[in-house]
Coordinates of C-alpha atoms and ligand atoms in Angstrom, one line a residue:
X72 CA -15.6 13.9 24.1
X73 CA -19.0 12.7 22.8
X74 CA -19.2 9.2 21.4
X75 CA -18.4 10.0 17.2
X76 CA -17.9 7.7 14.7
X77 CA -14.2 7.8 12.4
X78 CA -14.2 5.7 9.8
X79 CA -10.8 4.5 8.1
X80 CA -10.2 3.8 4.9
X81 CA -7.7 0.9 5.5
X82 CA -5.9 -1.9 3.6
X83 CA -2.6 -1.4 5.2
X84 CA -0.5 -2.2 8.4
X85 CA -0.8 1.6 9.5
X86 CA -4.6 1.7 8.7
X87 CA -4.7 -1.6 11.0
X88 CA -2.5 0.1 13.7
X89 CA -4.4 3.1 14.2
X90 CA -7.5 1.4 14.5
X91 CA -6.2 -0.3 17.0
X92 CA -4.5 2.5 18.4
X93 CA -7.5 4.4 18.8
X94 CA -9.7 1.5 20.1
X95 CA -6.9 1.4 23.1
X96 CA -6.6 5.8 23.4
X97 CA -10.8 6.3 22.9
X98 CA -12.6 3.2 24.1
X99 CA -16.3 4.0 24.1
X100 CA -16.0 7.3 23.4
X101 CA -15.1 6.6 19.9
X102 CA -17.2 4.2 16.9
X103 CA -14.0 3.0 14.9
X104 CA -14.7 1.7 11.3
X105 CA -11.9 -0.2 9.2
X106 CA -13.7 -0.2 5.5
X107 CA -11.5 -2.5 3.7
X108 CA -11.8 -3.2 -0.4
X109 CA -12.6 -6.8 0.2
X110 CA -9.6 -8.8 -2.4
X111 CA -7.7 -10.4 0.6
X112 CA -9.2 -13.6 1.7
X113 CA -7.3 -13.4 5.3
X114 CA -6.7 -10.4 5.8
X115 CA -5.0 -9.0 9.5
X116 CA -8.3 -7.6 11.1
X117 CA -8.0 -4.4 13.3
X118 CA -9.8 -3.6 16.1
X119 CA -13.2 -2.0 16.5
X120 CA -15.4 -2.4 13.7
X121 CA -15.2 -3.6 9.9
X122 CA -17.1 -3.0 6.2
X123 CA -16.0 -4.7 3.0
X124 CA -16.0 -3.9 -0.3
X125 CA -16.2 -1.0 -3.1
X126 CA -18.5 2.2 -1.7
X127 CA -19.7 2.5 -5.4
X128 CA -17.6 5.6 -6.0
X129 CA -17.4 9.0 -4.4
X130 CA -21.4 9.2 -3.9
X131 CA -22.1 5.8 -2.2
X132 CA -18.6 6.9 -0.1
X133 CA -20.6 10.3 0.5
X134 CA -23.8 8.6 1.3
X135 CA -22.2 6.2 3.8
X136 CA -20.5 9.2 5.4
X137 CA -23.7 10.5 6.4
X138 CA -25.3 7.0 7.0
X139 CA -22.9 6.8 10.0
X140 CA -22.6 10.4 10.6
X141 CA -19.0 9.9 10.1
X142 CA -17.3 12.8 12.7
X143 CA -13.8 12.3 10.7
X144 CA -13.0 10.1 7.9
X145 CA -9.1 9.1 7.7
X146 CA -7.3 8.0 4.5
X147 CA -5.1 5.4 5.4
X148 CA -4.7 3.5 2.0
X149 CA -1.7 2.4 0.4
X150 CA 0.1 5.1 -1.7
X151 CA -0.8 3.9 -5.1
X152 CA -4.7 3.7 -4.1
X153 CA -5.3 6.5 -5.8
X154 CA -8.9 5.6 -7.0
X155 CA -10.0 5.3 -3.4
X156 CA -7.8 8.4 -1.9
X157 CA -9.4 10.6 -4.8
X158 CA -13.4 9.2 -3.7
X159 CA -12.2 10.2 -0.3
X160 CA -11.4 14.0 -0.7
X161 CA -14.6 14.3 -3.2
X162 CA -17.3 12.3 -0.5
X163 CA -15.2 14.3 2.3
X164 CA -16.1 17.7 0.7
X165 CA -19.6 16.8 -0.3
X166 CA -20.8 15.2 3.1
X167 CA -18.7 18.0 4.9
X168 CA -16.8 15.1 7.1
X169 CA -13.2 16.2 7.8
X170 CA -10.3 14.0 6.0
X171 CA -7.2 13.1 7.2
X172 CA -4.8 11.4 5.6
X173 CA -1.9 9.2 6.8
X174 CA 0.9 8.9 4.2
X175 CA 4.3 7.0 5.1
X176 CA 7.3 8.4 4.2
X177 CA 8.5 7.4 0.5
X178 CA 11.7 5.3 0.3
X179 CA 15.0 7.7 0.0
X180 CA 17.8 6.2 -2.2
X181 CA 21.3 6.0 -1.0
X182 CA 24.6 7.1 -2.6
X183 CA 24.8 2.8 -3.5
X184 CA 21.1 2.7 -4.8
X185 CA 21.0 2.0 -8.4
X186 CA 17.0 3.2 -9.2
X187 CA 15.8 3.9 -12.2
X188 CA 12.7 5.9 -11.8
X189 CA 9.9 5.3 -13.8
X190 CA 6.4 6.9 -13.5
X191 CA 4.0 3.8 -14.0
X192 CA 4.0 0.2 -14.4
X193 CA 3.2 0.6 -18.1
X194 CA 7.3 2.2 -18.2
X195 CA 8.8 -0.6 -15.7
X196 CA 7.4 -2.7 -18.1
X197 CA 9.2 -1.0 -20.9
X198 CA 13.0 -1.5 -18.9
X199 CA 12.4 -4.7 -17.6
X200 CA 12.2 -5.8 -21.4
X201 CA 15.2 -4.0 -22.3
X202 CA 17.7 -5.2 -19.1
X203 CA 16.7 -8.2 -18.0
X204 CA 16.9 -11.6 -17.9
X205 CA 15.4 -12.6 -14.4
X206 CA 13.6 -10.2 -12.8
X207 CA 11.7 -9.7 -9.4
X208 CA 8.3 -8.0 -9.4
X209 CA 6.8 -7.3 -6.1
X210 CA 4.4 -4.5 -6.9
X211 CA 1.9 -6.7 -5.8
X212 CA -1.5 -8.5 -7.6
X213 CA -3.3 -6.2 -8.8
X214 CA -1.4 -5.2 -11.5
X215 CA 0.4 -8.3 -12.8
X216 CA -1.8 -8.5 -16.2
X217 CA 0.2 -5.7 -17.3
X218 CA 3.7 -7.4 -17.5
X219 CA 2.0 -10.1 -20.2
X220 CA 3.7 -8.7 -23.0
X221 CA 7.2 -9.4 -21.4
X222 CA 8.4 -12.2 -23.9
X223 CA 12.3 -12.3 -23.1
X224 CA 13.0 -12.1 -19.2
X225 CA 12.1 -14.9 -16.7
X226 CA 9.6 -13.1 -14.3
X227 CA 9.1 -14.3 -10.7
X228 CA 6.3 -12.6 -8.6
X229 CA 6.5 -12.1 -5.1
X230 CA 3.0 -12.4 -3.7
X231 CA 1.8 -12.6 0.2
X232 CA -1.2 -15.5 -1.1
X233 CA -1.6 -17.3 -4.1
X234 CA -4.0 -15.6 -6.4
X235 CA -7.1 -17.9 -7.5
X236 CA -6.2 -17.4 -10.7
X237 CA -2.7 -17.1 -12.6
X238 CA -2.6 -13.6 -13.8
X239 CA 0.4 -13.9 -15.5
X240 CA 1.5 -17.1 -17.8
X241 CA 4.7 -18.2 -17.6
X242 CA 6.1 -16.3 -14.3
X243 CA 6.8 -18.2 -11.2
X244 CA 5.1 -17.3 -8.1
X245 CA 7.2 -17.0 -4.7
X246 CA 5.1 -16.8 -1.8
X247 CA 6.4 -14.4 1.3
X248 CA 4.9 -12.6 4.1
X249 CA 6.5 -9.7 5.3
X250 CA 8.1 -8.7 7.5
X251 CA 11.2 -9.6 4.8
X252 CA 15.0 -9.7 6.1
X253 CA 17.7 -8.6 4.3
X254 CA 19.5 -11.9 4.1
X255 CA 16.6 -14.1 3.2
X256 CA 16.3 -11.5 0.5
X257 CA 19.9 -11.4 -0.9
X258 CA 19.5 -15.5 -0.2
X259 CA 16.4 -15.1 -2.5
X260 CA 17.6 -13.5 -5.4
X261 CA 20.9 -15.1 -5.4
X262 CA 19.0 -18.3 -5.5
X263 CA 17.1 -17.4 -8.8
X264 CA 19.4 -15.5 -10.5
X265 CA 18.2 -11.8 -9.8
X266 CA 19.0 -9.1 -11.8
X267 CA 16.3 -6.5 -11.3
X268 CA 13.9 -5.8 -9.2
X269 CA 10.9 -4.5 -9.9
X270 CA 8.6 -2.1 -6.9
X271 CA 6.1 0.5 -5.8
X272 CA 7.6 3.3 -3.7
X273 CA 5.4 1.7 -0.3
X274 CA 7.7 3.1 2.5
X275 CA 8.1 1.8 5.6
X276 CA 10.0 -0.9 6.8
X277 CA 8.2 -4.2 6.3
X278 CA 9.2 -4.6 2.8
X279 CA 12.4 -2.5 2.8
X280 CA 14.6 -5.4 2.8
X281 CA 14.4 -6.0 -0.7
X282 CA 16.2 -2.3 -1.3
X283 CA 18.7 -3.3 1.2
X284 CA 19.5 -6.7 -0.8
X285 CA 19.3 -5.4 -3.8
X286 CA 21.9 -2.4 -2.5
X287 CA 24.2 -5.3 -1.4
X288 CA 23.8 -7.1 -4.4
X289 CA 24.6 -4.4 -6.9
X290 CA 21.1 -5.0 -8.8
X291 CA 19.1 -2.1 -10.2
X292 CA 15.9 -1.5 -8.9
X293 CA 12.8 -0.1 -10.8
X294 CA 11.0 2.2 -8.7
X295 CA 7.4 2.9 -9.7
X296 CA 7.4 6.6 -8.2
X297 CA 4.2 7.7 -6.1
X298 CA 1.2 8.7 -7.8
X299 CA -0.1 12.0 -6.8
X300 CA -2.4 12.3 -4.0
X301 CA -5.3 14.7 -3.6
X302 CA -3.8 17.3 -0.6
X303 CA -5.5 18.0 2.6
X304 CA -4.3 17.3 6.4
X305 CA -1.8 15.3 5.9
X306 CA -0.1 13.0 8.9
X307 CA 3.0 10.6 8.1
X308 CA 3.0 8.2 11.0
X309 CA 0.0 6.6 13.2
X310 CA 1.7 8.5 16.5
X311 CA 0.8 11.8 14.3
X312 CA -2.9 10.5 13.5
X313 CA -3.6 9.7 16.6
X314 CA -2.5 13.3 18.2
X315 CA -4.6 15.0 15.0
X316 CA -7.5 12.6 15.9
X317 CA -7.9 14.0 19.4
X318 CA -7.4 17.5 18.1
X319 CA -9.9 17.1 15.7
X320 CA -12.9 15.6 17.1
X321 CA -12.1 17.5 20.7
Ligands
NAP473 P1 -7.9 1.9 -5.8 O1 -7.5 1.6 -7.2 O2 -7.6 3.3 -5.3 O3 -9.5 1.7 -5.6 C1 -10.3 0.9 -6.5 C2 -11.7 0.8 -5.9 O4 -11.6 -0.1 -4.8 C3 -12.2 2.1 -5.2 O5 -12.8 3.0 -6.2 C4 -13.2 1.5 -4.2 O6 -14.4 1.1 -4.9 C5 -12.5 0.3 -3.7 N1 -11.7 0.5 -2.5 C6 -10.3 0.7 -2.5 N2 -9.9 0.8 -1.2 C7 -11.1 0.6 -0.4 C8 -11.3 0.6 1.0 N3 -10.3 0.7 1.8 N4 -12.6 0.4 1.4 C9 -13.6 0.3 0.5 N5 -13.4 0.3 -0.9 C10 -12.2 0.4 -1.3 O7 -7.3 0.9 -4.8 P2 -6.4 -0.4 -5.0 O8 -5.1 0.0 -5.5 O9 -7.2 -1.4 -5.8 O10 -6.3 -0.9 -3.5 C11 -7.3 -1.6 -2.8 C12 -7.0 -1.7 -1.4 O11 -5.8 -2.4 -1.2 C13 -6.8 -0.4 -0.7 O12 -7.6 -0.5 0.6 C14 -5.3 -0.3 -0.4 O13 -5.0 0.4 0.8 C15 -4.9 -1.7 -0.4 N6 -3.5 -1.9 -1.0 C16 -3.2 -1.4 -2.2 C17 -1.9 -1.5 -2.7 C18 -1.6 -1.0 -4.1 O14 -0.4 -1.1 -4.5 N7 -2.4 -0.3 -4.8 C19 -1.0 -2.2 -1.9 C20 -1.3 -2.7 -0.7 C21 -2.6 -2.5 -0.2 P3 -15.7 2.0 -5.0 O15 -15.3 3.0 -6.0 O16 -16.7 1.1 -5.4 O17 -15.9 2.6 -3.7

């Protein structure tokens, strides 16, 4: 294989996996790229090499495509990016750089789930006002602004690092890195008086444990479905990437 450059769009633990994946599988052969949006101080750095910060939309994406003579480009963003997954298939198409995109599974519910589905944050909103009196969000910092007009319910936000600035007056921040277990998280809510918890859809099983206390608990769950995603070649785990990776560039 010649020596081609793959840039990732990262921000996740998958992204960050199959970077370093690759690194170990391609070694020189391959230039590996981790562009990350830039809002985590700390973040866990992959292997191989990094970029921060916006593109300027799907042109400056497009531009830096070429800039690199990017061979692939891999979407390996968060499911509810959908800003940055949308740039990708637009600068993928215009530069001509083939896009891959590795989505984890969504979260199934079982027969003891109690979800309520809701399509945006805007509608969690809209139930947490109506059933609760202490509730859970964990659908992380970027959206926190939008549970302001929640008068009635005591809101604690679960958060990996405390924000620079409060976001949201009056809620109480808990600080947690994942990996979560399932009895830290049933000791958690029991200990502030959970009765619904608020999250995205994310998959995977570093955060899962919150679904499995809440299951245990008997406590609803709003789940914030999946936005849609621009289609394409789609991979689900970083085994999968890294088999379409070699396919591709071979
Ligand atoms: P977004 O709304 O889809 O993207 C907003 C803008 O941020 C994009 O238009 C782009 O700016 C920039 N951006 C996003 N991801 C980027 C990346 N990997 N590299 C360079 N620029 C990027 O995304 P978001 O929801 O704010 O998420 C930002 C990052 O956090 C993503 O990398 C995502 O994987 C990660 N993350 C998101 C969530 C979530 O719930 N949304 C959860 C965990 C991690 P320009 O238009 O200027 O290029």
């Amino acid at each position: 294989m010649a020596t081609d450059t793959v840039v990732i769009l990262g921000g996740t633990a998958d992204a960050r996996r199959l970077a370093d994946a690759l690194v170990d599988a391609f070694g020189d052969d391959l230039r590996i790229i981790t562009s990350l949006a830039g809002r985590t101080k700390n973040p866990r750095l992959p292997k191989g090499e990094i970029r921060d910060g916006g593109f300027g939309g799907t042109e400056g994406l497009a531009a830096y495509l070429r800039d690199v003579q990017a061979g692939l480009l891999i979407d390996a963003t968060h499911p509810y990016a959908a800003q940055i997954s949308k740039h990708a298939a637009e600068a993928a198409a215009m530069s001509e750089v083939p896009r891959l995109v590795l989505d984890r599974p969504a979260w199934e519910p079982e027969p003891e789930d109690r979800w309520v589905h809701v399509p945006d944050i805007d509608a969690a909103v809209r139930e947490i006002s109506r059933k609760s009196d202490a509730c859970l969000i964990t659908t992380g910092v970027n959206d926190l602004a939008a549970f302001a007009p929640i008068v009635s319910t005591k809101l604690f936000v679960r958060l990996i690092e405390k924000p620079e600035t409060m976001l949201l007056a009056g809620a109480e921040i808990v600080i947690g890195t994942p990996p979560y277990k399932k009895d830290e998280e049933i000791a958690l809510m029991r200990l502030l008086g959970i009765d619904l918890v608020v999250t995205k859809n994310a998959g995977g099983s570093a955060t899962y444990a919150k679904i499995e206390a809440a299951r245990a608990l008997g406590i609803e769950v709003i789940m914030i479905d999946r936005p849609p995603l621009p289609g394409g070649d789609i991979v689900n785990s970083v085994d999968g990437a890294l088999e379409q990776v070699g396919e591709i560039l071979r």
